[in-house]
Amino acid sequence: MLPGVTADQRLFAETAERFIRSTCPVSTVRRVAQQEVQLDVGYFTEIGELGWLALFVPEEHGGGSPSGHPVLDAGLIAEQRGRYLQPGGVVGSNVAALAITLGGTGEQRALLDDLAGGKALAAWALGDPVGGWEASAGVEVRRDGAGFVLSGTKGLVQDAHLAGWFLISAAVDGRPALFLLPGDAPGLSVEPLAGLDLTHRYAEVVLRDVAVPASAVVGQIGDGDLGERLLQVATVLTVAEMVGAIGALFAMTLEHARSRAAFGRVIGSFQAVKHQLADLSLAVECSHAIATGALTAVQEQAPDAGELASAAKAFVGDAAIDVSQGCLQLHGGIGYTWEHDLHLYLRRLATDRVVFGDPAWHRERICRLHGL
Amino acid sequence: MSGQAAEGQAAGGQAADGQATGRQTADGRTAGGQATGGQTAGGQTAGRQAAGRQAAGGQTAGEATGPGLDGYRREVRAWLAANLDPRDDDAPARLRGGDAANLSPERVAQQRDLQRRIYEGGYAGITWPAEFGGQGLTPAHEEVFAQESRGYVVADLGIAGLTTTRVCGPTILAHGTDEFRRTHIPRMLSGEEIWVQLFSEPGAGSDLAGVSTRATRTDADDWVLNGSKVWTSGAYYADYGLCLARTDPTVPKHRGLTWFGVPLTSDGVTIRPIREINGSSEFCEEFFDDVVVSDANRIGAVGDGWTVARTMMVFERLGGDPDEAPRHAGARELAPDLVALARRVGRQGDPVTRQLIARAHVIDVVKEQLDAYVAAQAESGTANPNLGSYSKLAAGTLNPVRASIGLEIAAAAGVAWHPQDTEASTTALNYLNGRILAIAGGTNEMQRNGISERILGLPREPAHDLDRPFNELRHN
Ligand SMILES: Cc1cc2nc3c(=O)[nH]c(=O)nc-3n(C[C@H](O)[C@H](O)[C@H](O)COP(=O)(O)OP(=O)(O)OC[C@H]3O[C@@H](n4cnc5c(N)ncnc54)[C@H](O)[C@@H]3O)c2cc1C
Ligand SMILES: Cc1cc2nc3c(=O)[nH]c(=O)nc-3n(C[C@H](O)[C@H](O)[C@H](O)COP(=O)(O)OP(=O)(O)OC[C@H]3O[C@@H](n4cnc5c(N)ncnc54)[C@H](O)[C@@H]3O)c2cc1C
């Protein structure tokens, strides 16, 4: 957990963990992944009641955060969600709520009550199908009278199949813009993708000449700061989920090394294994540290928030692969089985690494943020 | 290297976790530290700021604040303006490497004078106990001084300045007698005594408890030292060495050790510089031939050297990477050394180079964040004292990567240059220095042993040297 958490935050995180363990533990996540059961939609209203979706919503719409630091509170939830591979696009829904809170019209704000309570979920369609995460990626916007026509494809939208609303990033005359569209907007379709991660599902959001009124714009066209803020929040919350997953995967592996015997001793007594575990734990601690710094900077809207968020994604994205690979290695044959939970983590981490920008994309962004 | 002697006691007086019978596990070694010294800009990040930010758990940190600090800050500002010279930010950093890197006697004398001025002004040893010449103030006060003095030329006593205040001083504070501390600590703070680490020997490095330099009692109840030490950073301009010696070879190795403060001007001490791979001669070897050391210079009880060593190793690891001291109060820069390099070779627009620059930057940021994170945990008081091994291992594994990145960006220009072009030679120098922290102050492998056993709780290495008398063991 983050150093410096308050008692309220601790309680919030502990309550979240208790809820997950009793309602949606990894064994349940697995059964959903294997399509033996459907995810109970009640899950979302329950997490709505727990406040996970209300953190960026103002009080008059049923929102609020325990510590008054919504990014940090959301980070604590994200960490728990990552540890237990929780389903649902909570990051996307929170970011959409933040967008509406910061820039939504009166009509759009009416949606906040449902988003805060988990009665409606929103997804953020930012990237294109081939790894671009600029606002303009994948979508073209044509002006049509007072309104707009959107066409193109957004890719890798997390749990789009659960979303009733889409926040769509695009560019109008080369200037960044955000649109809020209902899932049933004519011409908008969600096309599910097959993929590596079994715990989230991803989809393309295809826009075929979708006619959009001016009232669907969130914030001002050309307000790059709003999009930047959303990217920072989405990035650090994704990083926080990854840190939770990395920590759980490492703990599982350490436990395995302590109990698995070979050559008359536990494998965790061999220096070759100990040294690998030490290196992996360094990656875990570094990930935790940089995530903490990035969450804090984004919370404070510090001048270096964008840079730290990107550095965190770049570092943790790479560490996720190293830790996944190292943990699989130390498990030996059992780690290569479907039945073992290890691959659920490995799959999710390799995917989260890409969502909202892979390390290479964030590294290039760091250069640009520094004017290089 | 900024070498602010006033930064003092990094580890805040925490002693190592007690057991006197440590094995050859977490044995850190010398802070030998100056890491990537040649790196003109290494990670000159906003580390302290980040530390404040994390510790404050969500409050903006920027400047240390608190009751009494504003007044203190005003005093510091006024004193600095009246007593020190402003720093010229464009002045080239002193390189670690080449003959010119060694400190001349004149330069050492100048820096001692400067340090004395800071000491007399009341800004040396800010967190150190007042009864031993420190100021007895809080880390927040020290932070204020560090922030405010960034724009001024402070004393730089080189690597041995750091071993004095980051390792030797704190260890002596923890284990020296009152008399010894009253005599030596003020001199360490004022620049009058420069202390180096006489730990490693030709026959024992990682296995610190395996040292064989002998100290035997004289009839007058003093000691006679015989043996040799090696890789001692900065010994050629130092006054004292903190020396680990064997006082009883007939008992198991961890039990026959004792520490001494050895005046390096004593009869029978020979110091010879050793040339390093980078061409400079910063570390030295020392020979002790019947050197008489007063019993008053013993630090800790006879035979209890390993307890002291455990404390010393915690300080040594926390001593960290001296080049990380931020030089600018402002924003973190994008790997300035590498950006300058890329511009020089005309590759700042090349996507591969940009990826490399950002990789280096992420290394700088993650080290800064990890150090802040470890420091924040240490401040909580309940943290495992071995957590410093993470910072040490991060530096030991990431510095070499960063140094190689420079070589990759520079390509041909990194391996051959016009004779007068010292700027071009820094990439190669950084490459040569990249592994310093992977070896000095406890190798990466020793950190991995320590982390796996003392933090992760995995079984210890089988030991063949714990219960038998030292003189029956195989050693070099
Ligand atoms: C795809 C696949 C196909 C396979 N096919 C076959 C097959 O056809 N027939 C068959 O008999 N087996 C097969 N195996 C099993 C394979 O040979 C074993 O998984 C492998 O030998 C490792 O043994 P283990 O799984 O028991 O892991 P463990 O022996 O428990 O090892 C776990 C970890 O500890 C490390 N470790 C163990 N001992 C030491 C030591 N002394 N020093 C340092 N590290 C140590 C290992 O390197 C590993 O990282 C297959 C495995 C896989 C993944
Ligand atoms: C630039 C520099 C400055 C230095 N400054 C000082 C100084 O000021 N004072 C001082 O006293 N010393 C100093 N040193 C010495 C330094 O502390 C030692 O070099 C270091 O502790 C390693 O010891 P060694 O060289 O004897 O190598 P060894 O201990 O012989 O190690 C050789 C290799 O074996 C590995 N190894 C050894 N034991 C184990 C084990 N149990 N498990 C796994 N691997 C193991 C090591 O990790 C290393 O890779 C300095 C060294 C350098 C490079």
JSON list of N, CA and C in Angstrom, two decimals, chain B residues 407-447:
[
{"chain": "B", "resi": 407, "resn": "LEU", "atom": "N", "xyz": [26.93, 4.99, -24.76]},
{"chain": "B", "resi": 407, "resn": "LEU", "atom": "CA", "xyz": [27.82, 4.43, -25.77]},
{"chain": "B", "resi": 407, "resn": "LEU", "atom": "C", "xyz": [27.04, 4.13, -27.06]},
{"chain": "B", "resi": 408, "resn": "GLU", "atom": "N", "xyz": [25.81, 3.67, -26.88]},
{"chain": "B", "resi": 408, "resn": "GLU", "atom": "CA", "xyz": [25.00, 3.32, -28.03]},
{"chain": "B", "resi": 408, "resn": "GLU", "atom": "C", "xyz": [24.61, 4.57, -28.82]},
{"chain": "B", "resi": 409, "resn": "ILE", "atom": "N", "xyz": [24.26, 5.63, -28.12]},
{"chain": "B", "resi": 409, "resn": "ILE", "atom": "CA", "xyz": [23.88, 6.86, -28.82]},
{"chain": "B", "resi": 409, "resn": "ILE", "atom": "C", "xyz": [25.09, 7.46, -29.53]},
{"chain": "B", "resi": 410, "resn": "ALA", "atom": "N", "xyz": [26.22, 7.45, -28.85]},
{"chain": "B", "resi": 410, "resn": "ALA", "atom": "CA", "xyz": [27.41, 8.09, -29.42]},
{"chain": "B", "resi": 410, "resn": "ALA", "atom": "C", "xyz": [27.96, 7.33, -30.62]},
{"chain": "B", "resi": 411, "resn": "ALA", "atom": "N", "xyz": [27.78, 6.02, -30.64]},
{"chain": "B", "resi": 411, "resn": "ALA", "atom": "CA", "xyz": [28.33, 5.18, -31.70]},
{"chain": "B", "resi": 411, "resn": "ALA", "atom": "C", "xyz": [29.82, 5.49, -31.92]},
{"chain": "B", "resi": 412, "resn": "ALA", "atom": "N", "xyz": [30.22, 5.80, -33.13]},
{"chain": "B", "resi": 412, "resn": "ALA", "atom": "CA", "xyz": [31.65, 6.01, -33.41]},
{"chain": "B", "resi": 412, "resn": "ALA", "atom": "C", "xyz": [32.25, 7.10, -32.53]},
{"chain": "B", "resi": 413, "resn": "ALA", "atom": "N", "xyz": [31.45, 8.15, -32.28]},
{"chain": "B", "resi": 413, "resn": "ALA", "atom": "CA", "xyz": [31.98, 9.28, -31.51]},
{"chain": "B", "resi": 413, "resn": "ALA", "atom": "C", "xyz": [32.22, 8.92, -30.05]},
{"chain": "B", "resi": 414, "resn": "GLY", "atom": "N", "xyz": [31.68, 7.79, -29.62]},
{"chain": "B", "resi": 414, "resn": "GLY", "atom": "CA", "xyz": [31.88, 7.39, -28.23]},
{"chain": "B", "resi": 414, "resn": "GLY", "atom": "C", "xyz": [33.17, 6.65, -28.00]},
{"chain": "B", "resi": 415, "resn": "VAL", "atom": "N", "xyz": [33.79, 6.17, -29.06]},
{"chain": "B", "resi": 415, "resn": "VAL", "atom": "CA", "xyz": [34.99, 5.36, -28.88]},
{"chain": "B", "resi": 415, "resn": "VAL", "atom": "C", "xyz": [36.25, 5.99, -29.45]},
{"chain": "B", "resi": 416, "resn": "ALA", "atom": "N", "xyz": [36.12, 7.06, -30.20]},
{"chain": "B", "resi": 416, "resn": "ALA", "atom": "CA", "xyz": [37.30, 7.77, -30.72]},
{"chain": "B", "resi": 416, "resn": "ALA", "atom": "C", "xyz": [36.97, 9.24, -30.86]},
{"chain": "B", "resi": 417, "resn": "TRP", "atom": "N", "xyz": [37.93, 10.10, -30.46]},
{"chain": "B", "resi": 417, "resn": "TRP", "atom": "CA", "xyz": [37.67, 11.54, -30.47]},
{"chain": "B", "resi": 417, "resn": "TRP", "atom": "C", "xyz": [38.97, 12.29, -30.68]},
{"chain": "B", "resi": 418, "resn": "HIS", "atom": "N", "xyz": [38.85, 13.55, -31.03]},
{"chain": "B", "resi": 418, "resn": "HIS", "atom": "CA", "xyz": [40.06, 14.38, -31.17]},
{"chain": "B", "resi": 418, "resn": "HIS", "atom": "C", "xyz": [40.67, 14.57, -29.79]},
{"chain": "B", "resi": 419, "resn": "PRO", "atom": "N", "xyz": [41.99, 14.56, -29.74]},
{"chain": "B", "resi": 419, "resn": "PRO", "atom": "CA", "xyz": [42.67, 14.54, -28.44]},
{"chain": "B", "resi": 419, "resn": "PRO", "atom": "C", "xyz": [42.22, 15.63, -27.47]},
{"chain": "B", "resi": 420, "resn": "GLN", "atom": "N", "xyz": [41.88, 16.82, -27.98]},
{"chain": "B", "resi": 420, "resn": "GLN", "atom": "CA", "xyz": [41.54, 17.90, -27.05]},
{"chain": "B", "resi": 420, "resn": "GLN", "atom": "C", "xyz": [40.08, 17.91, -26.63]},
{"chain": "B", "resi": 421, "resn": "ASP", "atom": "N", "xyz": [39.29, 17.03, -27.23]},
{"chain": "B", "resi": 421, "resn": "ASP", "atom": "CA", "xyz": [37.85, 17.10, -27.05]},
{"chain": "B", "resi": 421, "resn": "ASP", "atom": "C", "xyz": [37.42, 16.32, -25.80]},
{"chain": "B", "resi": 422, "resn": "THR", "atom": "N", "xyz": [37.60, 16.95, -24.62]},
{"chain": "B", "resi": 422, "resn": "THR", "atom": "CA", "xyz": [37.29, 16.22, -23.39]},
{"chain": "B", "resi": 422, "resn": "THR", "atom": "C", "xyz": [35.80, 15.92, -23.27]},
{"chain": "B", "resi": 423, "resn": "GLU", "atom": "N", "xyz": [34.98, 16.78, -23.83]},
{"chain": "B", "resi": 423, "resn": "GLU", "atom": "CA", "xyz": [33.55, 16.55, -23.76]},
{"chain": "B", "resi": 423, "resn": "GLU", "atom": "C", "xyz": [33.19, 15.23, -24.43]},
{"chain": "B", "resi": 424, "resn": "ALA", "atom": "N", "xyz": [33.82, 14.98, -25.58]},
{"chain": "B", "resi": 424, "resn": "ALA", "atom": "CA", "xyz": [33.53, 13.75, -26.31]},
{"chain": "B", "resi": 424, "resn": "ALA", "atom": "C", "xyz": [33.98, 12.52, -25.53]},
{"chain": "B", "resi": 425, "resn": "SER", "atom": "N", "xyz": [34.97, 12.70, -24.69]},
{"chain": "B", "resi": 425, "resn": "SER", "atom": "CA", "xyz": [35.49, 11.53, -23.99]},
{"chain": "B", "resi": 425, "resn": "SER", "atom": "C", "xyz": [34.63, 11.11, -22.80]},
{"chain": "B", "resi": 426, "resn": "THR", "atom": "N", "xyz": [33.67, 11.95, -22.41]},
{"chain": "B", "resi": 426, "resn": "THR", "atom": "CA", "xyz": [32.90, 11.61, -21.21]},
{"chain": "B", "resi": 426, "resn": "THR", "atom": "C", "xyz": [32.06, 10.35, -21.39]},
{"chain": "B", "resi": 427, "resn": "THR", "atom": "N", "xyz": [31.59, 10.10, -22.61]},
{"chain": "B", "resi": 427, "resn": "THR", "atom": "CA", "xyz": [30.76, 8.91, -22.82]},
{"chain": "B", "resi": 427, "resn": "THR", "atom": "C", "xyz": [31.55, 7.65, -22.49]},
{"chain": "B", "resi": 428, "resn": "ALA", "atom": "N", "xyz": [32.78, 7.62, -22.99]},
{"chain": "B", "resi": 428, "resn": "ALA", "atom": "CA", "xyz": [33.63, 6.45, -22.73]},
{"chain": "B", "resi": 428, "resn": "ALA", "atom": "C", "xyz": [33.95, 6.35, -21.23]},
{"chain": "B", "resi": 429, "resn": "LEU", "atom": "N", "xyz": [34.18, 7.52, -20.63]},
{"chain": "B", "resi": 429, "resn": "LEU", "atom": "CA", "xyz": [34.51, 7.54, -19.21]},
{"chain": "B", "resi": 429, "resn": "LEU", "atom": "C", "xyz": [33.32, 7.03, -18.38]},
{"chain": "B", "resi": 430, "resn": "ASN", "atom": "N", "xyz": [32.14, 7.48, -18.76]},
{"chain": "B", "resi": 430, "resn": "ASN", "atom": "CA", "xyz": [30.95, 7.01, -18.06]},
{"chain": "B", "resi": 430, "resn": "ASN", "atom": "C", "xyz": [30.79, 5.50, -18.21]},
{"chain": "B", "resi": 431, "resn": "TYR", "atom": "N", "xyz": [31.13, 5.02, -19.39]},
{"chain": "B", "resi": 431, "resn": "TYR", "atom": "CA", "xyz": [31.03, 3.58, -19.61]},
{"chain": "B", "resi": 431, "resn": "TYR", "atom": "C", "xyz": [31.99, 2.84, -18.68]},
{"chain": "B", "resi": 432, "resn": "LEU", "atom": "N", "xyz": [33.21, 3.37, -18.58]},
{"chain": "B", "resi": 432, "resn": "LEU", "atom": "CA", "xyz": [34.20, 2.73, -17.70]},
{"chain": "B", "resi": 432, "resn": "LEU", "atom": "C", "xyz": [33.75, 2.78, -16.24]},
{"chain": "B", "resi": 433, "resn": "ASN", "atom": "N", "xyz": [33.05, 3.83, -15.86]},
{"chain": "B", "resi": 433, "resn": "ASN", "atom": "CA", "xyz": [32.66, 4.00, -14.47]},
{"chain": "B", "resi": 433, "resn": "ASN", "atom": "C", "xyz": [31.30, 3.40, -14.15]},
{"chain": "B", "resi": 434, "resn": "GLY", "atom": "N", "xyz": [30.62, 2.89, -15.17]},
{"chain": "B", "resi": 434, "resn": "GLY", "atom": "CA", "xyz": [29.24, 2.46, -15.00]},
{"chain": "B", "resi": 434, "resn": "GLY", "atom": "C", "xyz": [29.03, 1.38, -13.96]},
{"chain": "B", "resi": 435, "resn": "ARG", "atom": "N", "xyz": [30.02, 0.55, -13.73]},
{"chain": "B", "resi": 435, "resn": "ARG", "atom": "CA", "xyz": [29.82, -0.56, -12.80]},
{"chain": "B", "resi": 435, "resn": "ARG", "atom": "C", "xyz": [30.35, -0.28, -11.40]},
{"chain": "B", "resi": 436, "resn": "ILE", "atom": "N", "xyz": [30.77, 0.92, -11.14]},
{"chain": "B", "resi": 436, "resn": "ILE", "atom": "CA", "xyz": [31.35, 1.17, -9.81]},
{"chain": "B", "resi": 436, "resn": "ILE", "atom": "C", "xyz": [30.39, 0.74, -8.71]},
{"chain": "B", "resi": 437, "resn": "LEU", "atom": "N", "xyz": [29.14, 1.18, -8.81]},
{"chain": "B", "resi": 437, "resn": "LEU", "atom": "CA", "xyz": [28.22, 0.83, -7.72]},
{"chain": "B", "resi": 437, "resn": "LEU", "atom": "C", "xyz": [27.74, -0.62, -7.80]},
{"chain": "B", "resi": 438, "resn": "ALA", "atom": "N", "xyz": [28.08, -1.32, -8.86]},
{"chain": "B", "resi": 438, "resn": "ALA", "atom": "CA", "xyz": [27.77, -2.75, -8.91]},
{"chain": "B", "resi": 438, "resn": "ALA", "atom": "C", "xyz": [28.78, -3.55, -8.08]},
{"chain": "B", "resi": 439, "resn": "ILE", "atom": "N", "xyz": [29.92, -2.91, -7.77]},
{"chain": "B", "resi": 439, "resn": "ILE", "atom": "CA", "xyz": [30.99, -3.60, -7.04]},
{"chain": "B", "resi": 439, "resn": "ILE", "atom": "C", "xyz": [31.27, -2.93, -5.70]},
{"chain": "B", "resi": 440, "resn": "ALA", "atom": "N", "xyz": [31.57, -1.62, -5.76]},
{"chain": "B", "resi": 440, "resn": "ALA", "atom": "CA", "xyz": [31.96, -0.92, -4.54]},
{"chain": "B", "resi": 440, "resn": "ALA", "atom": "C", "xyz": [30.79, -0.84, -3.56]},
{"chain": "B", "resi": 441, "resn": "GLY", "atom": "N", "xyz": [31.10, -0.87, -2.28]},
{"chain": "B", "resi": 441, "resn": "GLY", "atom": "CA", "xyz": [30.06, -0.76, -1.28]},
{"chain": "B", "resi": 441, "resn": "GLY", "atom": "C", "xyz": [29.19, -2.00, -1.18]},
{"chain": "B", "resi": 442, "resn": "GLY", "atom": "N", "xyz": [29.70, -3.14, -1.62]},
{"chain": "B", "resi": 442, "resn": "GLY", "atom": "CA", "xyz": [28.92, -4.39, -1.59]},
{"chain": "B", "resi": 442, "resn": "GLY", "atom": "C", "xyz": [28.41, -4.69, -2.98]},
{"chain": "B", "resi": 443, "resn": "THR", "atom": "N", "xyz": [28.84, -5.82, -3.54]},
{"chain": "B", "resi": 443, "resn": "THR", "atom": "CA", "xyz": [28.50, -6.12, -4.94]},
{"chain": "B", "resi": 443, "resn": "THR", "atom": "C", "xyz": [27.01, -6.40, -5.10]},
{"chain": "B", "resi": 444, "resn": "ASN", "atom": "N", "xyz": [26.58, -6.39, -6.36]},
{"chain": "B", "resi": 444, "resn": "ASN", "atom": "CA", "xyz": [25.18, -6.73, -6.64]},
{"chain": "B", "resi": 444, "resn": "ASN", "atom": "C", "xyz": [24.80, -8.07, -6.04]},
{"chain": "B", "resi": 445, "resn": "GLU", "atom": "N", "xyz": [25.72, -9.03, -6.15]},
{"chain": "B", "resi": 445, "resn": "GLU", "atom": "CA", "xyz": [25.41, -10.37, -5.63]},
{"chain": "B", "resi": 445, "resn": "GLU", "atom": "C", "xyz": [25.20, -10.33, -4.13]},
{"chain": "B", "resi": 446, "resn": "MET", "atom": "N", "xyz": [26.00, -9.52, -3.44]},
{"chain": "B", "resi": 446, "resn": "MET", "atom": "CA", "xyz": [25.83, -9.44, -1.98]},
{"chain": "B", "resi": 446, "resn": "MET", "atom": "C", "xyz": [24.51, -8.78, -1.63]},
{"chain": "B", "resi": 447, "resn": "GLN", "atom": "N", "xyz": [24.09, -7.81, -2.44]},
{"chain": "B", "resi": 447, "resn": "GLN", "atom": "CA", "xyz": [22.77, -7.20, -2.19]},
{"chain": "B", "resi": 447, "resn": "GLN", "atom": "C", "xyz": [21.67, -8.24, -2.41]}
]
